[in-house]
Amino acid sequence: MEKVKDKLSDNFTENLNLFNNLADTYIRFNDFNKALEYYQKALALSQKTNNKEEIANALNNIGITYWNLSDYEKSLESHHESLAIFKAINSKKNIAVTLNNIGNVYQSLSNYDKSLKFHLKSLKIYEDTKDEKGIASSLNNIGILYMKLTDYDHALDFFQRSLDICRNIDFLQGEANALNNIGAIYFDQKNYKKALENFQNSLNSLEKTGDKSSIAATLNNIADVYAGLGDNKQALNHFKRALKFETEINNRFGIALCLKNMGMLLQNDHQYSKASEHFEKSLQIADEINSKELLQEIYLTLSDLNSLQENFQTALENFKKYSKIKDEVFSEESVKKISEMRTIYETERKEKEAEIYRLQNIDLKKEINERIAAEDALRISEERFRSLFEIATEFIIIMDSEYRILQVNPETIRKSGYEGNELIGKKINEIFPTKYNELFSQKYNELKKNNNANLEAEFICKDGTVLIMDCSFSVVYDKPGKTMFVVSFQRDITQKKEIEKMKSDFVSHVSHELRSPLASIKGFTTTILTDKDMEPTTREEFLEIINNESDRLTRLIENLLDISKIESGSVKMKFQHSDIVEILNLAVSNIKPLADKKNIKIEKNFPAFLSIVNCDRDNIYQVIMNLLSNAVKFTPEKGTIKLFIEDKHDQVEVKVSDNGVGIPEISIRKIFDKFYRAGNSQDKIIGTGLGLSIAKEIIKSHHGKIWVESKSGKGSDFYFTLPKKRV
């Protein structure tokens, strides 16, 4: 490449081509910063000769490069400058290309309404100029937007229209892209047969073009399908083939992604050591290229692997790293505002609690300070302090002026698990993790200045249990002002912190779930209002999407209200003797149309005798509908769902069994948690993540039990029991 650089001549065209070729070469090697440097040189050269078209082309290339570098603001700036020049010289083809590029940038920003607006403008120009390749590309891009909004029916329609045009004009790259996207939709819907068929056809087309980057991406998709089918051998083979192509083109993101995916397969095969090696290699590359998306996924998978290896400390550390990156990425404006409000609220609340806590202890501290100097008053003070010392439910630790422990109260020994002599003589910071050493040094200085200090720190008990302690320190002086001792009151706030985290997680989950339908409603409403020339059919499509998203939002809010009422005990259960078979038959008849769409067979294995239970009929019907709905969602086409009823003396057991995708072992213990979705269904199937939580609370209110038995790829069995008599 250095030799090529030396060939610069005085000829404008030759030099311009040279700069563009160098930039294109760096693009192929994913060195976008270097590519940007040469595109900018091409721009400077074009500006010297005032060649409008070449200036606009250079700005377009710079905009695409900034997009690859995720600098969306500069990307949009360059593209809009380019668009203005192309409009001035009336270059319709280039106007359409630039509009398409701007649409892609807004898509990356998740601003789907603006993205759709620019893609539709691009499509209109391509249609006016009868540019079939451009039409196919625009249709494909619009399909991707619908796919991101999980509107798969509309997405498939646009992809199929794009595919038909590409095949008609023998546009192999476009054909491969459309097939790949169609395959992705079928994969999301767990239709692995159709997904594999489309991915394989895409690969056949790509192999004719020699596009190694796209071939690698498609091989990754095929591997994902085989993994979904439980054929780990084929999946691993295709990931290896993808890795080979990614390595040849030096696509470091692709290399890291392949290594991560291979590691997950090895983990599923219980080859934990090899899985760890792949994750670590992937992590190193992801860190070098600063891919937060990959880093987030790798830390989470590493945390799962550590848990399976029972290395829980490392699992916790990796989960914290995952959470940290997730929080950095999860920075949309609405969530940011909620987070800011929550922070203000929590800060004010903590300050009030700290003040109350300080006031509660001030009398004792004042008494110690005033009475300890007098020998006759010391006995009284000691008696009062001893009483508090013995019965206090907080840790009380007495130290000398060098902060070495002199005495600890019984509660400290009871709760920490340490013997008194294991703590006596140690400096206070030595019984806390070393990460707090610097903080304790700061607090020592604060004590010398102010005579008191406060901090929060983790205390590690003898058995390894971690307690979060709210610690206050006070200095006790004699009359001449010499330090007699330092006393520390330490309150266990672990449970309070857990509750705070639960509240924080709940707010984050709710804001996340509300954001998606609201963004969709806002986006499509804005588009309808601003595009006065919109086709009636397109307007109807958009209105249908808005209606569906409104229904989805309503379901989420109703579910939130339901679970809130049930947990608070404000729901009045109408218990009555009911035939559970009758309730099950009603639920089956109502779910059957959904099952029929996927050719799913529902088998009923009910006893001949009556199965009478004491229950709230409507609530139990809701539980059954939820379990059946989930079974239909996660069972592939032509699958089977079975229902069983078994008499268990004083209770009745109901089982809903399917042969669907199953639930990973690591997800089973969390499956009934609010907003939790199993690892093999996350972001694949629409739902609020509250159905099973509501079911659990309803069954709990009936004094019954609900549980699941499942293996990934082998289906799931959900059970619940109900008492025959009212408890």
XYZ file of C-alpha atoms in Angstrom:
727
model
C 0.000 0.000 0.000
C 2.959 2.343 0.684
C 4.112 1.899 -2.916
C 0.660 2.941 -4.125
C 0.872 6.126 -2.053
C 4.091 7.112 -3.861
C 2.326 7.129 -7.228
C 0.592 10.494 -6.693
C 0.689 12.543 -9.897
C -0.448 15.959 -11.032
C -3.463 14.410 -12.746
C -6.666 15.176 -10.812
C -8.544 12.035 -11.862
C -5.614 9.698 -11.155
C -4.995 11.177 -7.719
C -8.700 11.181 -6.847
C -9.028 7.526 -7.861
C -5.912 6.706 -5.861
C -7.272 8.317 -2.669
C -10.647 6.585 -3.106
C -9.008 3.200 -3.804
C -6.809 3.514 -0.717
C -9.857 4.420 1.382
C -11.855 1.504 -0.073
C -8.976 -0.854 0.781
C -8.917 0.323 4.388
C -12.711 -0.105 4.532
C -12.286 -3.763 3.523
C -9.847 -4.174 6.418
C -12.277 -2.395 8.783
C -9.753 0.376 9.443
C -12.382 3.124 9.239
C -10.192 5.854 10.742
C -7.578 5.374 8.028
C -10.296 5.183 5.366
C -11.725 8.469 6.672
C -8.310 10.104 6.286
C -8.143 9.271 2.554
C -11.781 10.125 1.850
C -11.080 13.539 3.398
C -8.059 13.915 1.123
C -10.308 13.072 -1.844
C -12.724 15.776 -0.596
C -9.953 18.388 -0.291
C -8.737 17.585 -3.810
C -12.279 17.848 -5.228
C -12.816 21.175 -3.459
C -9.638 22.606 -5.031
C -11.007 21.888 -8.512
C -14.580 22.819 -7.475
C -15.891 19.547 -8.967
C -19.398 19.545 -7.426
C -20.235 15.899 -8.136
C -16.930 14.604 -6.738
C -17.297 16.865 -3.669
C -20.741 15.362 -3.022
C -19.428 11.789 -3.615
C -16.593 12.381 -1.159
C -19.009 13.764 1.460
C -21.235 10.719 0.974
C -18.274 8.365 1.502
C -17.239 10.330 4.600
C -20.811 10.090 5.931
C -20.829 6.284 5.457
C -17.450 6.004 7.217
C -18.634 8.093 10.183
C -21.685 5.791 10.325
C -19.365 2.761 10.553
C -17.519 4.585 13.347
C -20.902 5.161 15.105
C -20.394 8.947 14.944
C -23.966 9.519 13.784
C -23.974 13.297 14.227
C -21.030 13.800 11.836
C -22.453 11.157 9.516
C -25.744 13.053 9.177
C -23.901 16.344 8.732
C -21.828 14.945 5.831
C -24.810 13.256 4.175
C -26.964 16.396 4.343
C -24.151 18.466 2.776
C -23.852 15.855 0.046
C -27.640 15.816 -0.475
C -27.760 19.613 -0.933
C -25.098 19.448 -3.681
C -26.746 16.520 -5.485
C -30.047 18.409 -5.442
C -28.327 21.520 -6.830
C -26.914 19.553 -9.787
C -30.143 17.496 -10.088
C -28.416 14.094 -9.817
C -31.499 12.014 -9.033
C -29.713 8.670 -8.685
C -27.257 10.107 -6.158
C -30.075 11.939 -4.334
C -31.823 8.567 -3.851
C -28.586 6.913 -2.660
C -27.963 9.707 -0.123
C -31.556 9.633 1.152
C -31.128 5.889 1.664
C -27.870 6.472 3.602
C -29.550 9.072 5.844
C -32.364 6.577 6.496
C -29.793 3.996 7.606
C -28.237 6.468 10.078
C -31.628 7.266 11.647
C -32.308 3.518 11.855
C -29.069 3.107 13.853
C -30.326 5.881 16.135
C -33.610 3.909 16.567
C -35.457 6.934 15.171
C -37.673 4.761 12.999
C -40.135 7.454 11.918
C -37.382 9.613 10.370
C -35.674 6.545 8.942
C -38.884 5.454 7.202
C -39.457 8.988 5.895
C -36.079 9.054 4.108
C -36.363 5.474 2.802
C -39.800 6.238 1.342
C -38.413 9.358 -0.396
C -35.547 7.267 -1.773
C -37.987 4.597 -2.983
C -40.127 7.192 -4.803
C -37.135 8.527 -6.750
C -36.040 4.999 -7.694
C -39.584 4.238 -8.869
C -39.761 7.500 -10.875
C -36.422 6.722 -12.556
C -37.323 3.029 -12.977
C -34.114 2.008 -11.157
C -35.041 -1.571 -10.251
C -31.853 -2.260 -8.272
C -32.508 0.873 -6.209
C -36.170 -0.089 -5.717
C -35.117 -3.525 -4.460
C -32.602 -2.005 -1.997
C -35.166 0.499 -0.654
C -37.823 -2.204 -0.220
C -35.270 -4.288 1.685
C -34.365 -1.359 3.980
C -38.048 -0.638 4.730
C -38.526 -4.337 5.501
C -35.675 -4.136 8.028
C -37.474 -1.262 9.782
C -40.658 -3.319 10.125
C -38.600 -6.281 11.358
C -37.046 -4.133 14.099
C -40.564 -3.167 15.135
C -41.422 -6.922 15.175
C -44.123 -6.347 12.545
C -43.117 -9.521 10.729
C -46.048 -9.675 8.282
C -45.244 -6.280 6.746
C -41.510 -7.004 6.883
C -41.968 -10.265 4.945
C -44.074 -8.468 2.336
C -41.339 -5.876 1.649
C -38.549 -8.501 1.658
C -40.480 -10.706 -0.777
C -41.101 -7.763 -3.140
C -37.382 -6.944 -3.001
C -36.486 -10.601 -3.657
C -38.778 -10.834 -6.697
C -37.172 -7.770 -8.309
C -33.605 -8.973 -7.551
C -34.302 -12.349 -9.152
C -35.888 -10.681 -12.170
C -32.791 -8.502 -12.834
C -30.254 -11.129 -11.658
C -29.045 -8.922 -8.773
C -27.288 -11.600 -6.676
C -26.203 -9.388 -3.762
C -29.719 -7.963 -3.349
C -31.238 -11.444 -3.643
C -28.915 -12.731 -0.916
C -29.755 -9.803 1.383
C -33.512 -10.342 1.002
C -33.205 -14.102 1.577
C -31.072 -13.483 4.652
C -33.652 -11.113 6.122
C -36.524 -13.496 5.385
C -34.536 -16.239 7.103
C -34.002 -13.968 10.116
C -37.772 -13.499 10.509
C -38.458 -17.244 10.345
C -35.637 -17.776 12.851
C -37.250 -15.268 15.246
C -40.523 -17.177 14.837
C -38.758 -20.498 15.603
C -39.583 -21.811 12.105
C -36.125 -23.322 11.735
C -36.890 -25.300 8.568
C -37.845 -22.189 6.568
C -35.086 -20.148 8.204
C -32.458 -22.704 7.150
C -33.865 -22.918 3.628
C -33.643 -19.137 3.127
C -30.207 -18.787 4.750
C -28.858 -21.619 2.574
C -30.270 -20.014 -0.601
C -28.703 -16.714 0.464
C -25.347 -18.457 0.933
C -25.571 -20.019 -2.546
C -26.085 -16.564 -4.085
C -23.292 -14.987 -2.041
C -20.776 -17.665 -2.992
C -21.281 -16.595 -6.622
C -20.461 -12.969 -5.691
C -17.407 -13.847 -3.579
C -18.480 -11.374 -0.859
C -16.618 -12.903 2.093
C -18.089 -10.554 4.670
C -21.673 -11.426 3.746
C -20.797 -15.140 3.423
C -19.439 -15.098 6.974
C -22.577 -13.368 8.300
C -24.829 -15.925 6.584
C -22.775 -18.865 7.874
C -23.274 -17.402 11.353
C -27.037 -17.325 10.742
C -27.050 -20.954 9.572
C -25.075 -21.931 12.657
C -27.665 -20.194 14.854
C -30.419 -22.271 13.215
C -28.580 -25.543 13.847
C -28.012 -24.437 17.451
C -31.745 -23.786 17.754
C -32.395 -27.284 16.382
C -30.024 -28.733 18.983
C -27.510 -29.895 16.323
C -24.420 -28.489 18.026
C -22.023 -30.347 15.726
C -23.390 -28.682 12.578
C -23.652 -25.338 14.387
C -19.991 -25.500 15.462
C -18.920 -26.497 11.942
C -20.656 -23.446 10.406
C -19.277 -21.075 13.066
C -15.783 -22.360 12.212
C -16.397 -21.718 8.509
C -17.628 -18.215 9.338
C -14.570 -17.606 11.526
C -12.304 -18.602 8.605
C -13.865 -15.952 6.327
C -13.886 -13.286 9.063
C -10.182 -13.958 9.677
C -9.356 -13.703 5.953
C -10.925 -10.221 5.728
C -9.685 -9.261 9.216
C -13.181 -8.369 10.451
C -12.362 -8.229 14.135
C -15.977 -7.731 15.202
C -16.956 -10.805 13.189
C -14.051 -12.821 14.631
C -15.082 -11.906 18.189
C -18.733 -12.741 17.451
C -17.833 -16.182 16.037
C -15.626 -16.988 19.038
C -18.419 -15.968 21.420
C -20.998 -18.092 19.599
C -18.636 -21.116 19.524
C -18.051 -20.656 23.236
C -21.786 -20.778 23.909
C -22.084 -24.063 22.018
C -19.168 -25.551 23.934
C -20.799 -24.383 27.168
C -24.035 -26.142 26.214
C -21.974 -29.324 25.626
C -20.480 -28.905 29.133
C -16.998 -28.284 27.680
C -16.506 -25.441 30.125
C -12.729 -25.091 29.786
C -12.842 -24.742 25.983
C -15.862 -22.455 26.245
C -13.942 -20.206 28.639
C -10.987 -20.019 26.214
C -13.263 -18.899 23.378
C -15.026 -16.315 25.566
C -11.710 -14.861 26.755
C -10.374 -14.535 23.177
C -13.628 -12.927 22.103
C -13.552 -10.594 25.110
C -10.003 -9.455 24.306
C -10.933 -8.502 20.730
C -14.219 -6.857 21.761
C -12.319 -4.778 24.316
C -9.691 -3.760 21.734
C -12.337 -2.572 19.251
C -14.473 -1.130 22.081
C -17.638 -2.958 20.982
C -19.967 -2.385 23.926
C -22.638 -4.553 22.318
C -20.279 -7.554 22.229
C -18.692 -6.813 25.609
C -22.157 -6.790 27.179
C -23.062 -10.183 25.654
C -19.694 -11.783 26.518
C -19.689 -10.680 30.172
C -23.233 -12.053 30.574
C -22.319 -15.424 29.013
C -19.142 -15.554 31.111
C -21.238 -14.920 34.215
C -23.521 -17.834 33.283
C -20.494 -20.059 32.653
C -18.923 -19.105 36.004
C -22.207 -19.979 37.737
C -22.287 -23.402 36.059
C -18.699 -23.924 37.292
C -19.866 -22.798 40.761
C -17.349 -19.948 40.629
C -19.920 -17.540 42.034
C -17.551 -14.689 42.962
C -16.229 -14.445 39.398
C -19.787 -14.840 38.093
C -20.853 -11.863 40.206
C -17.897 -9.760 38.999
C -18.665 -10.518 35.347
C -22.372 -9.805 35.888
C -21.456 -6.440 37.413
C -19.336 -5.658 34.324
C -22.262 -6.671 32.107
C -24.637 -4.469 34.118
C -22.228 -1.534 33.972
C -21.950 -1.688 30.174
C -25.698 -2.286 29.823
C -26.357 0.836 31.878
C -23.959 2.821 29.669
C -25.673 1.627 26.494
C -29.188 2.001 27.897
C -29.167 5.804 27.711
C -32.355 6.804 25.880
C -33.736 10.143 26.964
C -36.866 8.812 28.694
C -34.908 6.273 30.725
C -32.318 8.913 31.511
C -34.994 11.219 32.933
C -36.497 8.424 35.021
C -33.017 7.548 36.287
C -32.326 11.181 37.195
C -35.643 11.456 39.054
C -34.956 8.203 40.874
C -31.459 9.376 41.821
C -32.791 12.664 43.221
C -35.477 10.798 45.185
C -33.053 8.201 46.560
C -30.475 10.875 47.509
C -33.039 12.939 49.403
C -34.385 9.830 51.131
C -30.914 8.698 52.180
C -30.080 12.134 53.540
C -33.269 12.101 55.630
C -32.541 8.594 56.906
C -28.955 9.544 57.739
C -30.176 12.607 59.655
C -32.714 10.527 61.610
C -30.037 7.936 62.341
C -27.603 10.636 63.456
C -30.211 12.195 65.737
C -31.077 8.808 67.233
C -27.472 8.310 68.302
C -26.547 11.881 69.201
C -27.816 11.621 72.780
C -25.711 8.538 73.447
C -22.614 10.047 71.837
C -23.083 13.321 73.718
C -23.514 11.460 76.990
C -20.343 9.450 76.383
C -18.399 12.640 75.507
C -19.618 14.535 78.587
C -19.558 11.813 81.275
C -16.593 9.643 80.365
C -14.087 12.125 81.859
C -15.498 12.012 85.382
C -14.645 8.844 87.285
C -17.831 8.804 89.315
C -19.997 9.487 86.214
C -18.063 6.882 84.236
C -19.705 4.025 86.149
C -23.195 5.313 85.285
C -22.237 5.835 81.701
C -20.663 2.405 81.497
C -23.790 0.759 82.881
C -26.033 2.512 80.406
C -23.662 1.925 77.542
C -23.160 -1.713 78.569
C -26.894 -2.261 78.472
C -27.106 -0.794 75.001
C -23.912 -2.610 74.044
C -25.357 -5.983 75.028
C -28.859 -5.698 73.563
C -28.242 -3.535 70.480
C -29.284 -5.045 67.161
C -26.512 -3.082 65.417
C -22.779 -3.766 65.340
C -21.010 -1.667 67.992
C -17.221 -1.619 67.698
C -14.944 0.280 70.111
C -11.455 1.244 68.870
C -8.399 3.023 70.191
C -7.009 6.238 68.695
C -5.183 4.171 66.031
C -8.522 2.548 65.033
C -7.515 -0.867 66.412
C -10.484 -2.846 67.708
C -10.727 -3.053 71.490
C -14.174 -4.567 71.905
C -17.174 -5.706 69.880
C -20.743 -6.254 71.073
C -22.511 -9.670 71.026
C -24.550 -8.771 67.921
C -21.317 -8.285 65.934
C -20.104 -11.752 66.961
C -23.492 -13.391 66.389
C -24.094 -11.992 62.951
C -20.534 -11.970 61.559
C -19.722 -15.506 62.677
C -16.318 -14.423 63.985
C -15.120 -15.056 67.518
C -14.288 -11.928 69.520
C -10.573 -12.717 69.619
C -10.502 -12.964 65.801
C -11.407 -9.271 65.568
C -9.660 -7.765 68.627
C -6.408 -5.998 67.756
C -7.169 -5.568 64.054
C -7.528 -2.137 62.503
C -11.128 -1.473 61.542
C -10.364 -1.310 57.804
C -8.794 -4.799 57.976
C -12.173 -6.456 58.586
C -13.539 -4.903 55.381
C -12.439 -5.761 51.810
C -9.201 -4.084 50.684
C -11.068 -2.067 48.039
C -12.287 0.197 50.875
C -8.771 1.049 52.162
C -8.651 4.382 50.365
C -12.158 5.267 51.577
C -11.224 4.467 55.185
C -8.107 6.669 54.868
C -10.356 9.540 53.773
C -12.730 8.894 56.680
C -9.823 8.815 59.198
C -8.918 12.336 58.065
C -12.558 13.385 58.248
C -12.763 12.056 61.832
C -9.755 14.128 62.869
C -11.379 17.281 61.478
C -15.037 16.777 62.377
C -14.997 14.138 65.165
C -17.501 12.037 63.212
C -17.768 10.339 59.809
C -20.163 8.107 57.893
C -19.711 5.542 55.132
C -21.320 2.531 53.475
C -19.220 -0.597 52.976
C -19.519 -4.336 52.401
C -18.706 -6.544 55.391
C -17.663 -10.131 54.625
C -18.891 -12.567 57.289
C -16.872 -15.624 58.219
C -19.058 -17.884 56.060
C -18.635 -15.576 53.059
C -21.994 -13.813 53.381
C -21.776 -10.179 52.263
C -23.547 -7.567 54.407
C -23.891 -3.929 53.391
C -23.294 -1.808 56.469
C -24.180 1.824 57.158
C -21.326 2.860 59.451
C -21.063 5.939 61.680
C -17.885 6.802 63.607
C -17.491 9.174 66.571
C -14.451 10.201 68.598
C -14.758 10.227 72.420
C -12.365 12.641 74.210
C -11.261 13.115 77.803
C -11.310 16.600 79.370
C -7.857 17.646 78.137
C -9.047 16.842 74.608
C -7.096 13.638 74.146
C -8.798 10.822 72.253
C -9.965 8.131 74.654
C -11.549 5.858 72.060
C -13.506 5.779 68.818
C -16.926 4.137 68.704
C -18.573 2.853 65.544
C -22.258 1.993 65.165
C -22.858 -0.194 62.100
C -26.339 -0.975 60.826
C -27.059 -3.847 58.406
C -28.854 -2.273 55.411
C -28.467 -5.267 53.055
C -32.206 -5.939 52.843
C -32.941 -2.249 52.354
C -30.424 -2.134 49.494
C -31.959 -5.218 47.904
C -35.400 -3.595 48.066
C -33.972 -0.410 46.535
C -32.432 -2.462 43.741
C -35.710 -4.314 43.164
C -37.504 -0.972 42.906
C -34.811 0.377 40.590
C -34.907 -2.732 38.388
C -38.701 -2.578 38.303
C -38.694 1.054 37.147
C -36.029 0.261 34.535
C -37.998 -2.729 33.237
C -41.270 -0.811 33.097
C -39.680 2.163 31.340
C -38.007 -0.179 28.860
C -41.239 -2.054 28.125
C -43.245 1.169 27.770
C -40.680 2.860 25.550
C -40.941 0.472 22.597
C -44.699 0.762 21.864
C -44.671 4.496 22.662
C -41.778 5.087 20.232
C -43.601 3.119 17.545
C -46.889 4.999 18.092
C -45.075 8.354 18.083
C -43.047 7.488 14.994
C -45.890 6.333 12.801
C -48.231 9.111 14.000
C -45.606 11.731 13.105
C -45.110 10.165 9.687
C -48.874 10.207 8.976
C -49.164 13.844 10.088
C -46.168 15.073 8.098
C -46.593 13.083 4.884
C -49.712 14.615 3.344
C -49.213 12.645 0.099
C -49.115 9.245 1.753
C -50.895 6.460 -0.099
C -54.197 5.384 1.583
C -52.977 1.764 1.837
C -49.777 2.878 3.548
C -51.778 5.083 5.919
C -54.012 2.119 6.799
C -50.932 -0.047 7.433
C -49.512 2.595 9.771
C -52.821 3.035 11.596
C -53.044 -0.728 12.080
C -49.550 -0.719 13.601
C -50.512 2.163 15.905
C -53.650 0.252 16.982
C -51.650 -2.946 17.669
C -49.029 -1.059 19.681
C -51.796 0.666 21.667
C -53.292 -2.757 22.478
C -49.847 -3.975 23.499
C -49.409 -0.953 25.791
C -52.855 -1.533 27.299
C -52.029 -5.206 27.998
C -48.801 -4.216 29.722
C -50.515 -1.656 31.940
C -53.373 -4.079 32.753
C -50.851 -6.781 33.676
C -48.935 -4.334 35.877
C -52.153 -3.353 37.658
C -53.191 -7.021 38.023
C -49.929 -8.126 39.614
C -49.834 -5.033 41.839
C -53.363 -5.739 43.139
C -52.684 -9.441 43.688
C -49.402 -8.806 45.538
C -51.006 -6.157 47.753
C -53.900 -8.475 48.571
C -56.500 -5.993 47.334
C -58.011 -8.473 44.859
C -61.159 -10.101 46.259
C -61.115 -13.770 45.262
C -64.553 -15.268 44.547
C -64.022 -18.834 45.661
C -66.566 -21.406 44.541
C -66.707 -25.119 43.786
C -65.779 -25.458 40.113
C -65.064 -28.298 37.703
C -61.448 -27.800 36.590
C -62.133 -29.893 33.453
C -64.820 -27.436 32.399
C -62.424 -24.472 32.858
C -59.693 -26.282 30.888
C -62.098 -27.131 28.047
C -63.161 -23.484 27.818
C -59.525 -22.331 27.664
C -58.678 -24.948 25.002
C -61.589 -23.870 22.806
C -60.442 -20.247 23.000
C -56.748 -20.982 22.323
C -57.454 -23.449 19.500
C -57.600 -20.846 16.673
C -54.046 -19.720 17.576
C -52.853 -23.325 17.715
C -54.506 -24.114 14.368
C -52.524 -21.337 12.684
C -49.352 -23.288 13.507
C -50.930 -26.713 12.982
C -50.367 -27.498 16.657
C -52.296 -30.449 18.046
C -53.816 -30.150 21.550
C -54.336 -33.450 23.373
C -56.501 -33.686 26.509
C -55.897 -36.408 29.075
C -58.704 -35.819 31.556
C -60.160 -38.304 34.077
C -63.695 -39.623 33.671
C -64.649 -38.482 37.165
C -65.376 -34.897 38.152
C -62.392 -32.846 39.357
C -63.972 -30.306 41.652
C -61.718 -27.622 43.143
C -62.403 -24.586 45.276
C -61.182 -21.596 43.263
C -61.819 -18.211 41.752
C -62.970 -19.426 38.336
C -61.949 -16.314 36.355
C -58.469 -16.139 37.858
C -57.737 -19.836 37.313
C -58.978 -19.476 33.722
C -56.430 -16.630 33.352
C -53.635 -18.904 34.638
C -54.562 -21.702 32.196
C -54.839 -19.294 29.244
C -51.413 -17.904 30.063
C -49.805 -21.359 30.162
C -51.547 -22.438 26.943
C -50.660 -19.169 25.191
C -46.990 -19.613 26.120
C -47.079 -23.239 24.956
C -48.424 -22.162 21.540
C -45.861 -19.363 21.251
C -42.874 -21.584 21.993
C -43.993 -24.746 20.193
C -42.911 -25.078 16.534
C -45.351 -25.729 13.719
C -47.015 -29.164 13.789
C -46.036 -29.572 17.431
C -48.125 -31.033 20.238
C -49.496 -29.619 23.494
C -50.825 -32.057 26.110
C -53.014 -31.353 29.128
C -53.242 -33.663 32.130
C -55.307 -33.709 35.309
C -54.361 -35.918 38.246
C -56.180 -36.416 41.533
C -53.787 -35.969 44.484
C -55.894 -36.798 47.554
C -56.825 -33.358 48.898
C -55.761 -31.448 45.800
C -55.832 -31.582 41.992
C -52.695 -31.322 39.837
C -52.848 -29.809 36.326
C -50.023 -30.197 33.811
C -49.566 -28.300 30.521
C -46.916 -30.044 28.435
C -45.390 -29.007 25.090
C -42.600 -30.194 22.797
C -41.357 -26.679 22.063
C -37.995 -24.953 22.508
C -37.771 -25.676 26.235
C -36.122 -23.545 28.914
C -32.369 -23.470 29.722
C -31.574 -24.870 33.156
C -30.133 -21.538 34.301
C -33.439 -19.781 33.479
C -35.807 -22.146 35.309
C -35.318 -20.590 38.749
C -36.079 -17.108 37.350
C -38.915 -17.983 34.968
C -41.650 -16.748 37.329
C -39.851 -13.436 38.051
C -41.359 -10.207 36.740
C -40.199 -9.269 33.218
C -37.907 -12.297 33.005
C -37.717 -14.116 29.704
C -35.729 -17.292 29.174
C -32.405 -17.003 27.339
C -33.690 -18.888 24.272
C -36.720 -16.596 23.911
C -35.315 -13.169 24.851
C -36.402 -10.535 22.330
C -37.685 -13.248 19.989
C -41.353 -13.478 20.961
C -43.557 -10.566 21.897
C -44.855 -10.474 25.471
C -44.863 -8.364 28.616
C -42.836 -10.790 30.729
C -45.520 -10.605 33.443
C -47.839 -13.513 32.593
C -46.065 -16.180 34.625
C -45.575 -13.754 37.551
C -49.336 -13.133 37.622
C -50.008 -16.879 37.369
C -47.666 -17.542 40.291
C -49.398 -14.943 42.501
C -52.873 -16.261 41.626
C -51.928 -19.859 42.464
C -50.207 -18.666 45.637
C -53.421 -16.868 46.698
C -55.230 -20.228 46.258
C -52.696 -21.943 48.559
C -51.532 -24.004 45.602
C -48.140 -24.482 43.975
C -46.836 -23.774 40.465
C -43.570 -24.991 38.964
C -41.897 -26.010 35.709
C -39.766 -28.904 34.526
C -37.918 -28.363 31.273
C -34.783 -28.923 29.235
C -33.594 -26.634 26.463
C -34.738 -27.991 23.090
C -36.937 -30.699 24.637
C -40.113 -28.858 25.596
C -41.562 -27.781 28.926
C -43.996 -29.175 31.543
C -45.787 -26.537 33.636
C -47.625 -27.820 36.729
C -49.945 -26.245 39.244
C -52.013 -27.617 42.100
C -55.286 -26.438 43.621
C -56.903 -27.598 46.864
C -60.237 -29.392 46.661
C -61.441 -27.584 49.762
C -61.037 -23.947 50.628
C -58.014 -23.290 52.811
